[in-house]
Short mmCIF file of C-alpha atoms in Angstrom, two decimals:
data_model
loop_
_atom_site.label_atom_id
_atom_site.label_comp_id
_atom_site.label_asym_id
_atom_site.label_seq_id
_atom_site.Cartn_x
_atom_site.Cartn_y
_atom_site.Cartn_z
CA UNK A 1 0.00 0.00 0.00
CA UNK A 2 1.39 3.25 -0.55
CA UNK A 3 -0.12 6.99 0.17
CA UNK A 4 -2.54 7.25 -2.98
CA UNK A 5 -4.57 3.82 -1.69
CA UNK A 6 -4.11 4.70 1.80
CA UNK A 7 -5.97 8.25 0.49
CA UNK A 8 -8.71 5.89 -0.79
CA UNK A 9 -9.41 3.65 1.97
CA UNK A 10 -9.67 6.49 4.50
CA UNK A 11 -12.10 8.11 2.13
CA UNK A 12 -14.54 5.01 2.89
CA UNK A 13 -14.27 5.79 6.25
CA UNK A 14 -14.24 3.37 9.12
CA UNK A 15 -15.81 -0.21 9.21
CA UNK A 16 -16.30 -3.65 10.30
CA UNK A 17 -12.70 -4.05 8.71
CA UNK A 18 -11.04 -0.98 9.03
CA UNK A 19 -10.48 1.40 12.08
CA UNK A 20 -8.57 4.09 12.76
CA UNK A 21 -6.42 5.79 15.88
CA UNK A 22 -4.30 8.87 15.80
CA UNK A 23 -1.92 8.00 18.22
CA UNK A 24 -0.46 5.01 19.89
CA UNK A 25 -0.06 6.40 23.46
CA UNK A 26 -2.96 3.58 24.44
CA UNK A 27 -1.65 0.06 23.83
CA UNK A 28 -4.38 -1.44 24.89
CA UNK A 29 -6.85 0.01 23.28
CA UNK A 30 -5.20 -1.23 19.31
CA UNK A 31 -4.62 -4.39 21.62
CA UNK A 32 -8.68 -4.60 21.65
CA UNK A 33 -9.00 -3.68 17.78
CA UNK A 34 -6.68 -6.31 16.80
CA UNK A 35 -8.27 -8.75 18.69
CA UNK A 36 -11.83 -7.82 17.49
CA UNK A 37 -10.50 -7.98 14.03
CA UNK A 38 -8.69 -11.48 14.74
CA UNK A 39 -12.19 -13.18 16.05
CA UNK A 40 -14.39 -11.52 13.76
CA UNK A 41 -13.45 -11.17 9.82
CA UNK A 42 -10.31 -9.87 10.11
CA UNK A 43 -9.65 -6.57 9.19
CA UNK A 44 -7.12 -3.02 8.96
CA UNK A 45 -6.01 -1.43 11.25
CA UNK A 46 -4.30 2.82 10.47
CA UNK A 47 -2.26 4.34 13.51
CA UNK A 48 -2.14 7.95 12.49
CA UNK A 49 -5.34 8.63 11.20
CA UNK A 50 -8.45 10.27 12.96
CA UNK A 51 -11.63 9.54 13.27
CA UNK A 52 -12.70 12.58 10.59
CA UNK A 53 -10.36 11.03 8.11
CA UNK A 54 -7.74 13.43 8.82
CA UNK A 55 -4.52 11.49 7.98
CA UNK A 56 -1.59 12.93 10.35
CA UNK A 57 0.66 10.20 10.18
CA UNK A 58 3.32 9.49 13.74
CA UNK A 59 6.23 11.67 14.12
CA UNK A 60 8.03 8.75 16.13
CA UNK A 61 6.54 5.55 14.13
CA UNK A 62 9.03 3.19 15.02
CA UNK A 63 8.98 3.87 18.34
CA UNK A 64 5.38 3.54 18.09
CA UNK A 65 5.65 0.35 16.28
CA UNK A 66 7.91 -1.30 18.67
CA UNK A 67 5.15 -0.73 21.83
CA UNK A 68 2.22 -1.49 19.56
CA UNK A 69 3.95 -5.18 18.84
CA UNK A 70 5.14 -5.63 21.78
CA UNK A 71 1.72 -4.74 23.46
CA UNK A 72 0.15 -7.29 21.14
CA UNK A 73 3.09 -9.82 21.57
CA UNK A 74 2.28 -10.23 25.14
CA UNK A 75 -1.76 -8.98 25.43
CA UNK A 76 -3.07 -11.71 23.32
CA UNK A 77 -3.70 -14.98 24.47
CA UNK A 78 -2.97 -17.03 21.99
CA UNK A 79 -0.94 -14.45 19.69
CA UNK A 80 -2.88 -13.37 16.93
CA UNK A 81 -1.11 -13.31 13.72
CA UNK A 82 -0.42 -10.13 12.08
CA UNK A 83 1.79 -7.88 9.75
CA UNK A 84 2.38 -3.58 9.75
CA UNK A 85 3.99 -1.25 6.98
CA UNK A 86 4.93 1.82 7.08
CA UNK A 87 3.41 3.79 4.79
CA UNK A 88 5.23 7.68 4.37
CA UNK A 89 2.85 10.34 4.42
CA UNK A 90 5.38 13.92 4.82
CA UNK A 91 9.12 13.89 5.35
CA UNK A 92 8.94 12.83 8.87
CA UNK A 93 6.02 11.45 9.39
CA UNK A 94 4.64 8.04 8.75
CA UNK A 95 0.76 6.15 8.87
CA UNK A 96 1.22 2.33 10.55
CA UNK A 97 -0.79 -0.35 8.92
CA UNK A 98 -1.59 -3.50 10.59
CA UNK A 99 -2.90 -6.12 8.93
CA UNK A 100 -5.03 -8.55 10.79
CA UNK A 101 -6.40 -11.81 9.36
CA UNK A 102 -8.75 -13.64 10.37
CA UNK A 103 -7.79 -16.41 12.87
CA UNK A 104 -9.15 -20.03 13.55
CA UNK A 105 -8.47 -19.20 17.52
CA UNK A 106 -10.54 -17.85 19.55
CA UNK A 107 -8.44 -14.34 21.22
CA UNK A 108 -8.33 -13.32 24.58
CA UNK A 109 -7.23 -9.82 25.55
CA UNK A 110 -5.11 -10.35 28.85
CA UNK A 111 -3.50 -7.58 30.97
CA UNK A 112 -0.82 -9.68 32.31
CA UNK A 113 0.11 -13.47 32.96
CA UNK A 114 -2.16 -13.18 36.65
CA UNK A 115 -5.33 -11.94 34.74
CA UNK A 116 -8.23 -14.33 35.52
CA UNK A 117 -10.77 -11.93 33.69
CA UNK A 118 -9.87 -12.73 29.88
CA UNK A 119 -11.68 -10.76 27.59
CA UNK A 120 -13.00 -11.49 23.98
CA UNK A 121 -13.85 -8.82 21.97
CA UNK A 122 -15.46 -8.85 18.33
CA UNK A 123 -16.68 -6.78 14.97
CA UNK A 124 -19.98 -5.08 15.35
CA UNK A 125 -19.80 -2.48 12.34
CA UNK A 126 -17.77 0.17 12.99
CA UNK A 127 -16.98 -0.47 16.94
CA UNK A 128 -15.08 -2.93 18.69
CA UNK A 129 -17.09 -4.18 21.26
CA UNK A 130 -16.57 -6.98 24.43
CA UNK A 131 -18.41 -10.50 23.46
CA UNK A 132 -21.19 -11.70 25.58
CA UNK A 133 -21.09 -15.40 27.07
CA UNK A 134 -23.19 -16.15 24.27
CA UNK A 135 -20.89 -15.22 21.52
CA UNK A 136 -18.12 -16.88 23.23
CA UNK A 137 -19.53 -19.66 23.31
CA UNK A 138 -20.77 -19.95 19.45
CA UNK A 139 -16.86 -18.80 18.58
CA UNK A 140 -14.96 -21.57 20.44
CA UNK A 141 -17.64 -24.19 18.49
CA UNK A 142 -17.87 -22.39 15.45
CA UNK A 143 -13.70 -22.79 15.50
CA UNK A 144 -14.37 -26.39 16.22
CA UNK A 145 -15.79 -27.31 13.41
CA UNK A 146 -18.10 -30.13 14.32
CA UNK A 147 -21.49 -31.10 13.57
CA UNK A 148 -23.91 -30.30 16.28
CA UNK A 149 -26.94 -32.72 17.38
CA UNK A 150 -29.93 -31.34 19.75
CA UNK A 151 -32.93 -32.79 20.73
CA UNK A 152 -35.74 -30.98 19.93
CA UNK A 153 -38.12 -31.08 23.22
CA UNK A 154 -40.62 -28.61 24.54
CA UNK A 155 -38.54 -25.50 24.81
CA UNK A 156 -37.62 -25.73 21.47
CA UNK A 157 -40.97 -26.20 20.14
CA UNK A 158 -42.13 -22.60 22.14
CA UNK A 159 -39.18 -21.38 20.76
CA UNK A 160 -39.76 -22.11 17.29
CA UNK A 161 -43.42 -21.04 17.94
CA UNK A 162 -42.50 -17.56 18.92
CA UNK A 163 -40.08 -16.98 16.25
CA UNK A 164 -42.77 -17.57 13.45
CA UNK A 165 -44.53 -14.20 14.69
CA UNK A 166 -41.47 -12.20 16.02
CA UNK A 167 -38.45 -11.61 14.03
CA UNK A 168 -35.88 -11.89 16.92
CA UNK A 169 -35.27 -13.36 20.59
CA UNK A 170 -33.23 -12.28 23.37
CA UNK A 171 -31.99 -15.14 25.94
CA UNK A 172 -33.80 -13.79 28.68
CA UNK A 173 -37.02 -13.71 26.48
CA UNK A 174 -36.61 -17.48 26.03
CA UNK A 175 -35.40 -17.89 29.32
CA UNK A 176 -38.79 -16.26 30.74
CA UNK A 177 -41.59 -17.53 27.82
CA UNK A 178 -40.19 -21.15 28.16
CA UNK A 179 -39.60 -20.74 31.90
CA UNK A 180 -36.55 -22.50 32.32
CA UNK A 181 -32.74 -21.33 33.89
CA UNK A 182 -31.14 -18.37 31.62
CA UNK A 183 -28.00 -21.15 31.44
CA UNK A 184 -30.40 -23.89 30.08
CA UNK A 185 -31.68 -20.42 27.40
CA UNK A 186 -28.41 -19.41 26.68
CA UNK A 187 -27.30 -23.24 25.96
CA UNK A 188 -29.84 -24.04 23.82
CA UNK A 189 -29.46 -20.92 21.74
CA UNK A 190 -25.99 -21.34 21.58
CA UNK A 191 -26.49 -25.17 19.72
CA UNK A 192 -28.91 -23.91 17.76
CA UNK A 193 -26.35 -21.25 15.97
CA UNK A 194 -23.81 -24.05 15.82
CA UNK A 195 -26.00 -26.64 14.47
CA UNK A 196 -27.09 -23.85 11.57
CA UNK A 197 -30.63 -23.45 12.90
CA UNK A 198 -30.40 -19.81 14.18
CA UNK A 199 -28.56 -17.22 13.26
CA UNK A 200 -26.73 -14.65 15.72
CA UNK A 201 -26.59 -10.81 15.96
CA UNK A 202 -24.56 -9.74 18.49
CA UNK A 203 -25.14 -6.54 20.59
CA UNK A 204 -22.66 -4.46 22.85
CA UNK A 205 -25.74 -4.53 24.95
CA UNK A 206 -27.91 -7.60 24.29
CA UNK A 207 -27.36 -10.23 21.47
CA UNK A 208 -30.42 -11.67 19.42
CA UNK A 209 -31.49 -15.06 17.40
CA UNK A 210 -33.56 -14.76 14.69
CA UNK A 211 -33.90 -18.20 12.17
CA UNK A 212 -31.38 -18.90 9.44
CA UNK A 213 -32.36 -17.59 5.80
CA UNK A 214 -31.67 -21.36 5.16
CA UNK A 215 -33.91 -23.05 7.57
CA UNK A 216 -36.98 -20.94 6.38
CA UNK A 217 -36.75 -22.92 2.94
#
């Protein structure tokens, strides 16, 4: 990539694959980004740039670029894969670009080896957000890879039901129409995604499960 498609891309303006920061004097913070971008579809990541598309470019980029990796090096559990260029932008001052694929791990942001609260974060549009239960749940299987069996039984029947006249459920909705446990909800929901039944949209606030284009035909 050089300046005239860097120009380009920050015309479109940040996305589920592309974000931007202006500086790099919060680690953690890109730490979170790549690590969205790593358990969602992968995506780009511009040090340099602000959010109005400004492109500034970092006076001290490989400086910048030696706390950024090492911040990722040892705030990832496991280590996500990725790659950054430099990309010139004035005489003295240079844009970062990291490059984040998407992995067949499930991440985990960690603040040190003694952390017992790991955090997943994931995509939602433009904003990197922290996963619920659910969605960590329906990552670790979906990275799996294995065919799911359920047994459809009474909850799953009112479930159904109430999907045919309303477009989405929450898992305390289920939880409360079927009357069970909001674990026994949440599971259930969870093997349903996996087994191709449901389809997820996840919320920095509440996720939903609405049926599967597929299992409507």
């Amino acid at each position: 990539m050089d300046y005239h498609e860097l120009k380009k891309i920050v015309r479109k303006g940040e996305g589920m694959h592309l974000e931007f920061k202006l500086k790099a004097n919060h680690p953690k913070k890109i730490v979170r980004e790549a690590v969205a971008f790593a358990n969602s579809e992968g995506g780009v990541l511009l040090i340099g740039v602000n959010d109005d598309k400004e492109i500034r470019g970092l006076k001290y980029a490989e400086e910048d670029k030696y706390v950024l990796c090492k911040a990722l090096d040892e705030n990832c559990s496991p280590s996500i894969q990725y790659q950054v260029h430099n990309i010139p932008i004035e005489k003295d001052r240079d844009v970062l670009v990291f490059y984040i694929p998407k992995s067949d791990f499930v991440h985990y942001v960690v603040d040190d080896e003694e952390d017992q609260k790991r955090r997943v974060y994931i995509r939602i549009e433009d904003k990197s957000v922290k996963a619920s239960p659910e969605m960590r749940e329906i990552l670790r299987g979906q990275r799996r890879r294995r065919n799911i069996k359920f047994n459809f039984g009474e909850k799953e029947r009112i479930l159904m039901q109430y999907l045919q006249s309303h477009q989405r459920i929450t898992v305390d909705e289920f939880s409360k129409i079927a009357n069970i446990p909001r674990r026994v909800a949440s599971r259930t929901l969870v093997l349903l995604v996996l087994a191709k039944v449901l389809h997820v949209i996840p919320d920095a606030i509440n996720d939903s499960f609405e049926f599967r284009e597929e299992s409507l035909i």
